[in-house]
């Protein structure tokens, strides 16, 4: 039989999706599965975005420009200006989700076996994009005991080799919910400049910051024009995950010229979705105020309920809509599968994301799970209750 590529073999499974067959089986048997595993918000997409698609008068659904429609990129530049990020339409490449922006970024800056340093735990698909692009992820461990704050800068410096091309952060973080401070961003900027590295910041959760804390972008930091690359997306901002629109933003002309070649190979980002994304930029600020209020009250409820469970440790999120919980068990992969296959409370169970897949270091995160608080408070409370009962019944295998 013709054989599969080595790269294909080494592609990691998504820890968020790999348990789906067990969940589907449970659902077929009539079990209600509460999903704490996936960051698909239940928040309504702004009507203005949906209406823009419904009411448009396109007669030929054509390709758009490779870099995204001019009108959308102009409006995006204004959006960034409102966030104190000074860029022009030429500094923006519209992509098919933040996912494609991550692939294009890695492809544009790193050759096979080049290294990118990433604080772990990190968004699990960074492993997938890096494997597909032949890039080596070099993890630097952040700790649950200080909410996954930036590891000491000396830890980054120890890992820098001639193959290091970039440091990649997610701010605010998935899966940690950690929001980097201005001082932490400044420290990263200093080492990026000192060692001539790119600093990539995945800012897809920019708006979701809590407790009166403000987001500080790497492109707000002076002197970073040649080093900074932002990865962005409409998926979570406007609850438009299915639109598949994101972008890459950088003032570095060589980076953008190179990324454009990757983009030309896939022709263009989706046309209807750009129309929706452009309209979404008109979403009133009150939308975000309401959404933030909702996430804060969900977070408070979730953390409050989890803290009542004996033996559990939680990283307190200040942004995004995830948290990492450390459980008093050995292997959350086994536990998560057991929840779906065997454990029920009145016909219901929960699905969680085992956290080992959010680490690159072998053996780390095995006793942790990631929880996404994208459900209403009643469902969240019920989910934590089921988790608590499950921990009482579960015996490590
Ligand atoms: C941190 C982070 N970056 C990027 C993405 C990719 O998002 P999309 O491709 O939907 O824009 C996600 C999706 O969950 C994410 O959490």
Short mmCIF file of C-alpha atoms and ligand atoms in Angstrom, two decimals:
data_model
loop_
_atom_site.label_atom_id
_atom_site.label_comp_id
_atom_site.label_asym_id
_atom_site.label_seq_id
_atom_site.Cartn_x
_atom_site.Cartn_y
_atom_site.Cartn_z
CA UNK A 1 0.00 0.00 0.00
CA UNK A 2 1.33 3.51 -0.73
CA UNK A 3 2.61 5.01 2.51
CA UNK A 4 1.67 8.06 4.54
CA UNK A 5 4.19 10.89 5.05
CA UNK A 6 6.32 11.10 8.19
CA UNK A 7 4.92 14.60 8.60
CA UNK A 8 1.39 13.20 8.44
CA UNK A 9 2.22 10.66 11.14
CA UNK A 10 3.64 13.34 13.37
CA UNK A 11 0.66 15.71 12.99
CA UNK A 12 -0.85 15.92 16.50
CA UNK A 13 -4.51 15.21 17.10
CA UNK A 14 -6.47 18.17 18.44
CA UNK A 15 -7.05 17.62 22.18
CA UNK A 16 -10.24 19.63 21.74
CA UNK A 17 -11.71 17.43 19.02
CA UNK A 18 -10.16 13.99 19.43
CA UNK A 19 -12.80 12.80 21.89
CA UNK A 20 -15.68 13.78 19.59
CA UNK A 21 -16.42 10.15 18.50
CA UNK A 22 -17.00 9.19 22.16
CA UNK A 23 -19.28 12.20 22.62
CA UNK A 24 -21.21 11.30 19.45
CA UNK A 25 -21.63 7.71 20.64
CA UNK A 26 -22.93 8.91 24.03
CA UNK A 27 -25.38 11.27 22.31
CA UNK A 28 -26.67 8.44 20.07
CA UNK A 29 -27.38 6.49 23.24
CA UNK A 30 -29.52 9.40 24.46
CA UNK A 31 -26.98 10.95 26.87
CA UNK A 32 -26.90 14.74 27.11
CA UNK A 33 -23.29 15.95 26.78
CA UNK A 34 -22.42 19.37 28.19
CA UNK A 35 -19.53 20.76 26.18
CA UNK A 36 -16.85 22.44 28.24
CA UNK A 37 -14.25 21.40 25.70
CA UNK A 38 -14.63 23.79 22.78
CA UNK A 39 -14.38 27.57 22.46
CA UNK A 40 -17.48 27.97 20.33
CA UNK A 41 -19.29 30.92 21.94
CA UNK A 42 -23.09 30.76 22.33
CA UNK A 43 -23.21 34.57 22.04
CA UNK A 44 -25.29 35.85 19.11
CA UNK A 45 -23.43 37.10 16.02
CA UNK A 46 -24.10 40.86 15.55
CA UNK A 47 -27.21 41.25 13.37
CA UNK A 48 -25.48 43.89 11.27
CA UNK A 49 -22.99 41.24 10.06
CA UNK A 50 -25.66 38.66 9.19
CA UNK A 51 -27.82 41.29 7.47
CA UNK A 52 -24.92 42.41 5.29
CA UNK A 53 -24.80 38.95 3.74
CA UNK A 54 -28.58 38.54 3.57
CA UNK A 55 -29.16 41.92 1.93
CA UNK A 56 -26.28 42.04 -0.53
CA UNK A 57 -26.91 42.09 -4.27
CA UNK A 58 -23.96 40.07 -5.60
CA UNK A 59 -24.79 38.29 -8.84
CA UNK A 60 -21.41 36.52 -9.24
CA UNK A 61 -19.78 35.18 -6.11
CA UNK A 62 -16.25 35.92 -7.31
CA UNK A 63 -12.79 35.65 -5.75
CA UNK A 64 -11.73 38.69 -3.79
CA UNK A 65 -8.25 40.19 -3.91
CA UNK A 66 -5.64 37.84 -2.45
CA UNK A 67 -4.85 40.22 0.42
CA UNK A 68 -8.56 40.78 1.15
CA UNK A 69 -10.96 43.44 -0.08
CA UNK A 70 -9.60 46.99 -0.07
CA UNK A 71 -12.70 48.33 1.72
CA UNK A 72 -12.42 45.76 4.50
CA UNK A 73 -8.67 46.34 5.03
CA UNK A 74 -9.19 50.13 5.14
CA UNK A 75 -11.86 49.70 7.81
CA UNK A 76 -9.67 47.23 9.71
CA UNK A 77 -6.90 49.85 9.82
CA UNK A 78 -9.41 52.20 11.47
CA UNK A 79 -10.40 49.48 13.94
CA UNK A 80 -6.73 49.10 14.91
CA UNK A 81 -6.31 52.88 15.19
CA UNK A 82 -9.16 52.83 17.71
CA UNK A 83 -7.08 50.33 19.68
CA UNK A 84 -4.03 52.59 19.56
CA UNK A 85 -2.36 50.40 16.91
CA UNK A 86 -1.13 52.56 14.01
CA UNK A 87 -1.26 50.48 10.81
CA UNK A 88 -2.44 51.02 7.23
CA UNK A 89 -4.38 48.70 4.93
CA UNK A 90 -1.01 47.71 3.37
CA UNK A 91 0.09 46.25 6.72
CA UNK A 92 -2.92 43.89 6.79
CA UNK A 93 -3.42 40.58 5.00
CA UNK A 94 -6.90 39.08 5.32
CA UNK A 95 -6.76 35.34 5.90
CA UNK A 96 -9.08 32.37 6.18
CA UNK A 97 -9.29 32.56 9.97
CA UNK A 98 -6.56 33.26 12.46
CA UNK A 99 -5.52 29.69 11.70
CA UNK A 100 -4.31 30.59 8.23
CA UNK A 101 -2.61 33.72 9.60
CA UNK A 102 -0.62 31.45 11.95
CA UNK A 103 0.40 29.13 9.10
CA UNK A 104 1.39 32.01 6.82
CA UNK A 105 3.36 33.63 9.64
CA UNK A 106 5.30 30.47 10.43
CA UNK A 107 5.85 29.76 6.72
CA UNK A 108 7.07 33.31 6.09
CA UNK A 109 9.64 33.50 8.88
CA UNK A 110 10.91 29.97 9.54
CA UNK A 111 12.64 27.25 7.52
CA UNK A 112 12.57 23.53 8.29
CA UNK A 113 13.90 22.88 11.78
CA UNK A 114 13.95 26.54 12.74
CA UNK A 115 12.64 27.12 16.23
CA UNK A 116 9.86 29.19 17.75
CA UNK A 117 9.76 29.65 21.52
CA UNK A 118 6.24 29.51 22.99
CA UNK A 119 5.16 29.77 26.64
CA UNK A 120 3.19 26.62 27.46
CA UNK A 121 0.42 25.68 27.90
CA UNK A 122 -0.49 27.21 24.54
CA UNK A 123 -3.30 26.99 21.97
CA UNK A 124 -2.95 23.35 20.94
CA UNK A 125 -3.12 23.95 17.21
CA UNK A 126 0.22 25.82 17.35
CA UNK A 127 1.69 22.32 17.45
CA UNK A 128 -0.25 21.37 14.31
CA UNK A 129 0.70 24.50 12.33
CA UNK A 130 4.35 24.11 13.38
CA UNK A 131 4.43 20.44 12.34
CA UNK A 132 2.81 21.23 8.98
CA UNK A 133 5.39 23.99 8.38
CA UNK A 134 8.32 21.86 9.63
CA UNK A 135 9.00 24.30 12.48
CA UNK A 136 10.16 23.12 15.91
CA UNK A 137 8.22 24.39 18.92
CA UNK A 138 10.48 25.11 21.90
CA UNK A 139 8.32 25.42 25.00
CA UNK A 140 9.01 27.55 28.04
CA UNK A 141 6.89 26.47 30.99
CA UNK A 142 4.48 28.86 32.71
CA UNK A 143 3.01 27.88 36.07
CA UNK A 144 -0.54 27.50 37.33
CA UNK A 145 0.58 28.80 40.74
CA UNK A 146 1.05 32.30 39.35
CA UNK A 147 -1.84 32.09 36.89
CA UNK A 148 0.49 31.29 33.97
CA UNK A 149 2.22 34.71 34.01
CA UNK A 150 5.14 35.26 31.63
CA UNK A 151 8.00 32.95 32.69
CA UNK A 152 11.20 34.79 33.77
CA UNK A 153 12.88 36.34 30.75
CA UNK A 154 16.10 34.43 31.55
CA UNK A 155 14.20 31.21 30.80
CA UNK A 156 13.57 32.48 27.27
CA UNK A 157 17.18 33.58 26.85
CA UNK A 158 18.46 30.15 27.88
CA UNK A 159 16.49 28.61 25.00
CA UNK A 160 17.63 30.97 22.24
CA UNK A 161 19.87 29.24 19.67
CA UNK A 162 21.03 30.21 16.15
CA UNK A 163 17.86 28.44 14.91
CA UNK A 164 15.47 30.56 16.99
CA UNK A 165 13.34 32.76 14.73
CA UNK A 166 10.56 33.98 16.96
CA UNK A 167 8.74 34.06 20.25
CA UNK A 168 5.01 33.41 19.98
CA UNK A 169 2.56 34.49 22.67
CA UNK A 170 -1.20 34.39 22.92
CA UNK A 171 -2.62 37.49 24.62
CA UNK A 172 -5.02 37.08 26.36
CA UNK A 173 -4.24 33.41 26.49
CA UNK A 174 -6.01 30.34 25.32
CA UNK A 175 -6.01 28.03 27.33
CA UNK A 176 -4.85 30.02 30.38
CA UNK A 177 -6.92 33.23 30.27
CA UNK A 178 -3.74 35.10 31.26
CA UNK A 179 -3.45 38.73 30.13
CA UNK A 180 0.14 39.91 29.72
CA UNK A 181 0.96 43.20 31.41
CA UNK A 182 2.55 46.15 29.63
CA UNK A 183 5.78 45.39 31.52
CA UNK A 184 5.80 41.79 30.32
CA UNK A 185 5.30 42.89 26.70
CA UNK A 186 8.14 45.40 27.12
CA UNK A 187 10.44 42.63 28.40
CA UNK A 188 9.61 40.47 25.40
CA UNK A 189 10.21 43.42 23.07
CA UNK A 190 13.65 43.92 24.59
CA UNK A 191 14.76 40.32 23.97
CA UNK A 192 13.20 40.26 20.49
CA UNK A 193 15.30 43.29 19.58
CA UNK A 194 18.42 42.10 21.40
CA UNK A 195 18.44 38.71 19.62
CA UNK A 196 16.88 39.94 16.38
CA UNK A 197 13.78 37.76 16.64
CA UNK A 198 10.20 38.14 15.53
CA UNK A 199 7.63 38.59 18.25
CA UNK A 200 4.32 37.05 17.17
CA UNK A 201 1.25 37.86 19.23
CA UNK A 202 -2.01 35.99 18.77
CA UNK A 203 -4.55 38.62 19.82
CA UNK A 204 -7.78 36.99 18.73
CA UNK A 205 -9.26 37.59 22.22
CA UNK A 206 -8.16 41.27 22.39
CA UNK A 207 -11.56 42.61 23.52
CA UNK A 208 -12.10 39.98 26.20
CA UNK A 209 -10.23 41.48 29.15
CA UNK A 210 -11.73 41.67 32.62
CA UNK A 211 -11.34 43.34 36.03
CA UNK A 212 -10.63 46.73 34.42
CA UNK A 213 -7.42 45.37 32.94
CA UNK A 214 -6.41 46.75 29.54
CA UNK A 215 -4.93 44.87 26.64
CA UNK A 216 -1.48 46.03 25.51
CA UNK A 217 -0.58 44.96 21.98
CA UNK A 218 2.95 44.32 20.74
CA UNK A 219 2.24 46.88 18.01
CA UNK A 220 1.57 49.54 20.66
CA UNK A 221 5.11 49.02 21.88
CA UNK A 222 7.45 51.55 20.21
CA UNK A 223 10.33 50.32 18.03
CA UNK A 224 8.77 46.96 17.17
CA UNK A 225 7.87 47.64 13.53
CA UNK A 226 10.39 45.16 12.09
CA UNK A 227 9.77 42.50 14.76
CA UNK A 228 6.05 42.45 15.55
CA UNK A 229 3.47 40.26 13.80
CA UNK A 230 -0.13 40.15 15.05
CA UNK A 231 -2.46 37.23 14.38
CA UNK A 232 -6.11 38.17 14.55
CA UNK A 233 -9.59 36.82 13.84
CA UNK A 234 -13.29 37.68 13.83
CA UNK A 235 -14.18 34.20 15.12
CA UNK A 236 -14.50 34.99 18.82
CA UNK A 237 -14.72 38.80 18.66
CA UNK A 238 -18.08 38.74 16.90
CA UNK A 239 -18.99 35.13 17.56
CA UNK A 240 -18.36 34.43 13.87
CA UNK A 241 -16.30 31.22 14.02
CA UNK A 242 -17.95 29.91 10.87
CA UNK A 243 -17.07 32.97 8.79
CA UNK A 244 -13.42 31.81 8.64
CA UNK A 245 -11.94 35.30 8.51
CA UNK A 246 -8.81 36.48 10.26
CA UNK A 247 -5.78 38.55 9.41
CA UNK A 248 -2.07 38.96 9.79
CA UNK A 249 -0.79 42.45 10.67
CA UNK A 250 2.80 43.64 10.47
CA UNK A 251 4.73 46.79 9.59
CA UNK A 252 7.58 44.57 8.33
CA UNK A 253 7.28 44.85 4.54
CA UNK A 254 9.37 41.73 3.81
CA UNK A 255 7.15 39.64 6.06
CA UNK A 256 3.99 40.92 4.40
CA UNK A 257 5.42 40.49 0.88
CA UNK A 258 6.34 36.89 1.70
CA UNK A 259 3.02 36.09 3.36
CA UNK A 260 1.26 37.44 0.27
CA UNK A 261 2.94 34.72 -1.83
CA UNK A 262 1.55 32.03 0.48
CA UNK A 263 -1.81 33.77 0.18
CA UNK A 264 -1.65 33.90 -3.63
CA UNK A 265 -1.36 30.11 -3.67
CA UNK A 266 -4.78 29.85 -2.01
CA UNK A 267 -6.18 32.63 -4.23
CA UNK A 268 -8.42 34.59 -1.85
CA UNK A 269 -10.21 34.60 1.49
CA UNK A 270 -13.98 33.89 1.35
CA UNK A 271 -16.01 36.70 -0.22
CA UNK A 272 -19.33 36.52 1.68
CA UNK A 273 -17.48 36.21 4.96
CA UNK A 274 -15.48 39.36 4.24
CA UNK A 275 -18.74 41.23 3.64
CA UNK A 276 -20.00 40.03 7.03
CA UNK A 277 -16.68 40.84 8.73
CA UNK A 278 -16.57 44.33 7.25
CA UNK A 279 -20.10 45.02 8.50
CA UNK A 280 -19.23 43.54 11.90
CA UNK A 281 -16.76 46.39 12.39
CA UNK A 282 -19.80 48.66 12.81
CA UNK A 283 -20.92 46.65 15.83
CA UNK A 284 -21.71 49.13 18.64
CA UNK A 285 -19.41 49.20 21.66
CA UNK A 286 -22.40 48.31 23.83
CA UNK A 287 -22.29 44.81 22.27
CA UNK A 288 -18.84 44.21 23.76
CA UNK A 289 -19.85 45.74 27.08
CA UNK A 290 -22.75 43.27 27.31
CA UNK A 291 -20.67 40.32 26.14
CA UNK A 292 -17.88 41.12 28.59
CA UNK A 293 -20.36 41.43 31.44
CA UNK A 294 -21.73 38.01 30.55
CA UNK A 295 -18.28 36.37 30.39
CA UNK A 296 -17.23 37.94 33.70
CA UNK A 297 -20.30 36.62 35.47
CA UNK A 298 -19.79 33.16 33.92
CA UNK A 299 -16.13 33.18 34.91
CA UNK A 300 -16.96 34.19 38.48
CA UNK A 301 -19.57 31.48 38.77
CA UNK A 302 -17.31 28.82 37.21
CA UNK A 303 -14.27 29.64 39.35
CA UNK A 304 -16.40 29.96 42.50
CA UNK A 305 -18.00 26.54 41.92
CA UNK A 306 -14.73 24.84 40.94
CA UNK A 307 -13.01 26.17 44.05
CA UNK A 308 -15.56 24.35 46.18
CA UNK A 309 -14.25 21.02 44.87
CA UNK A 310 -11.61 19.48 47.08
CA UNK A 311 -8.19 18.91 45.59
CA UNK A 312 -8.72 21.11 42.54
CA UNK A 313 -6.39 23.99 41.57
CA UNK A 314 -7.40 26.71 39.11
CA UNK A 315 -5.58 29.35 37.13
CA UNK A 316 -7.61 32.57 37.49
CA UNK A 317 -8.36 33.94 34.03
CA UNK A 318 -8.29 37.70 33.38
CA UNK A 319 -9.23 37.44 29.73
CA UNK A 320 -10.50 35.19 26.91
CA UNK A 321 -12.99 32.54 28.10
CA UNK A 322 -10.96 29.57 29.23
CA UNK A 323 -9.34 28.32 32.37
CA UNK A 324 -7.01 25.49 33.27
CA UNK A 325 -8.01 23.31 36.20
CA UNK A 326 -5.65 20.84 37.84
CA UNK A 327 -7.48 17.74 39.06
CA UNK A 328 -6.50 15.24 41.74
CA UNK A 329 -6.09 12.46 39.16
CA UNK A 330 -3.21 11.04 37.10
CA UNK A 331 -4.31 11.23 33.49
CA UNK A 332 -7.08 13.49 32.24
CA UNK A 333 -7.07 11.81 28.81
CA UNK A 334 -8.35 8.63 30.45
CA UNK A 335 -10.68 10.61 32.73
CA UNK A 336 -12.22 12.61 29.85
CA UNK A 337 -12.90 9.43 27.87
CA UNK A 338 -14.38 7.75 30.95
CA UNK A 339 -16.72 10.72 31.45
CA UNK A 340 -18.07 10.23 27.94
CA UNK A 341 -18.20 6.44 27.96
CA UNK A 342 -19.26 5.61 31.48
CA UNK A 343 -20.20 8.45 33.78
CA UNK A 344 -23.76 9.84 33.88
CA UNK A 345 -25.76 11.99 36.31
CA UNK A 346 -29.44 11.64 35.41
CA UNK A 347 -28.54 10.97 31.78
CA UNK A 348 -26.01 13.80 31.50
CA UNK A 349 -22.24 14.02 31.34
CA UNK A 350 -19.57 16.61 30.53
CA UNK A 351 -16.92 16.80 27.85
CA UNK A 352 -13.63 18.46 28.80
CA UNK A 353 -10.37 19.05 26.92
CA UNK A 354 -7.44 17.14 28.46
CA UNK A 355 -4.63 19.67 28.83
CA UNK A 356 -1.58 17.55 27.88
CA UNK A 357 -2.19 18.51 24.24
CA UNK A 358 -1.72 22.19 25.17
CA UNK A 359 1.87 21.46 26.21
CA UNK A 360 4.86 20.53 24.06
CA UNK A 361 6.87 19.16 27.00
CA UNK A 362 6.24 15.44 27.38
CA UNK A 363 4.38 14.60 30.59
CA UNK A 364 3.20 18.11 31.47
CA UNK A 365 -0.49 18.94 31.86
CA UNK A 366 -1.53 15.31 32.32
CA UNK A 367 -3.49 16.17 35.46
CA UNK A 368 -5.03 19.31 33.97
CA UNK A 369 -8.07 20.06 31.83
CA UNK A 370 -9.11 23.14 29.91
CA UNK A 371 -12.61 24.46 30.49
CA UNK A 372 -14.28 26.92 28.10
CA UNK A 373 -16.99 29.05 29.72
CA UNK A 374 -19.08 29.57 26.63
CA UNK A 375 -22.31 28.19 28.13
CA UNK A 376 -25.00 29.96 30.10
CA UNK A 377 -24.58 30.04 33.86
CA UNK A 378 -27.18 27.39 34.58
CA UNK A 379 -25.47 24.87 32.28
CA UNK A 380 -22.06 25.81 33.68
CA UNK A 381 -23.25 25.23 37.23
CA UNK A 382 -24.72 21.88 36.25
CA UNK A 383 -21.49 20.94 34.43
CA UNK A 384 -19.35 21.69 37.48
CA UNK A 385 -21.74 19.65 39.64
CA UNK A 386 -21.36 16.68 37.26
CA UNK A 387 -17.56 17.12 37.30
CA UNK A 388 -17.59 17.14 41.10
CA UNK A 389 -19.67 13.94 41.25
CA UNK A 390 -17.41 12.35 38.64
CA UNK A 391 -14.29 13.10 40.68
CA UNK A 392 -15.92 11.38 43.66
CA UNK A 393 -16.60 8.20 41.63
CA UNK A 394 -13.45 8.09 39.50
CA UNK A 395 -10.63 5.70 40.31
CA UNK A 396 -7.30 6.25 38.56
CA UNK A 397 -6.55 3.37 36.20
C1 LIG B 1 -5.68 31.48 20.45
C2 LIG B 1 -6.32 31.15 19.17
N1 LIG B 1 -5.72 31.49 18.03
C3 LIG B 1 -6.26 31.20 16.83
C4 LIG B 1 -7.45 30.53 16.75
C5 LIG B 1 -7.98 30.20 15.40
O1 LIG B 1 -9.15 30.82 15.17
P1 LIG B 1 -9.85 30.96 13.74
O2 LIG B 1 -9.06 30.16 12.76
O3 LIG B 1 -11.23 30.47 13.93
O4 LIG B 1 -9.78 32.41 13.45
C6 LIG B 1 -8.13 30.15 17.92
C7 LIG B 1 -9.39 29.40 17.86
O5 LIG B 1 -9.90 28.89 18.83
C8 LIG B 1 -7.55 30.48 19.15
O6 LIG B 1 -8.13 30.14 20.31
#
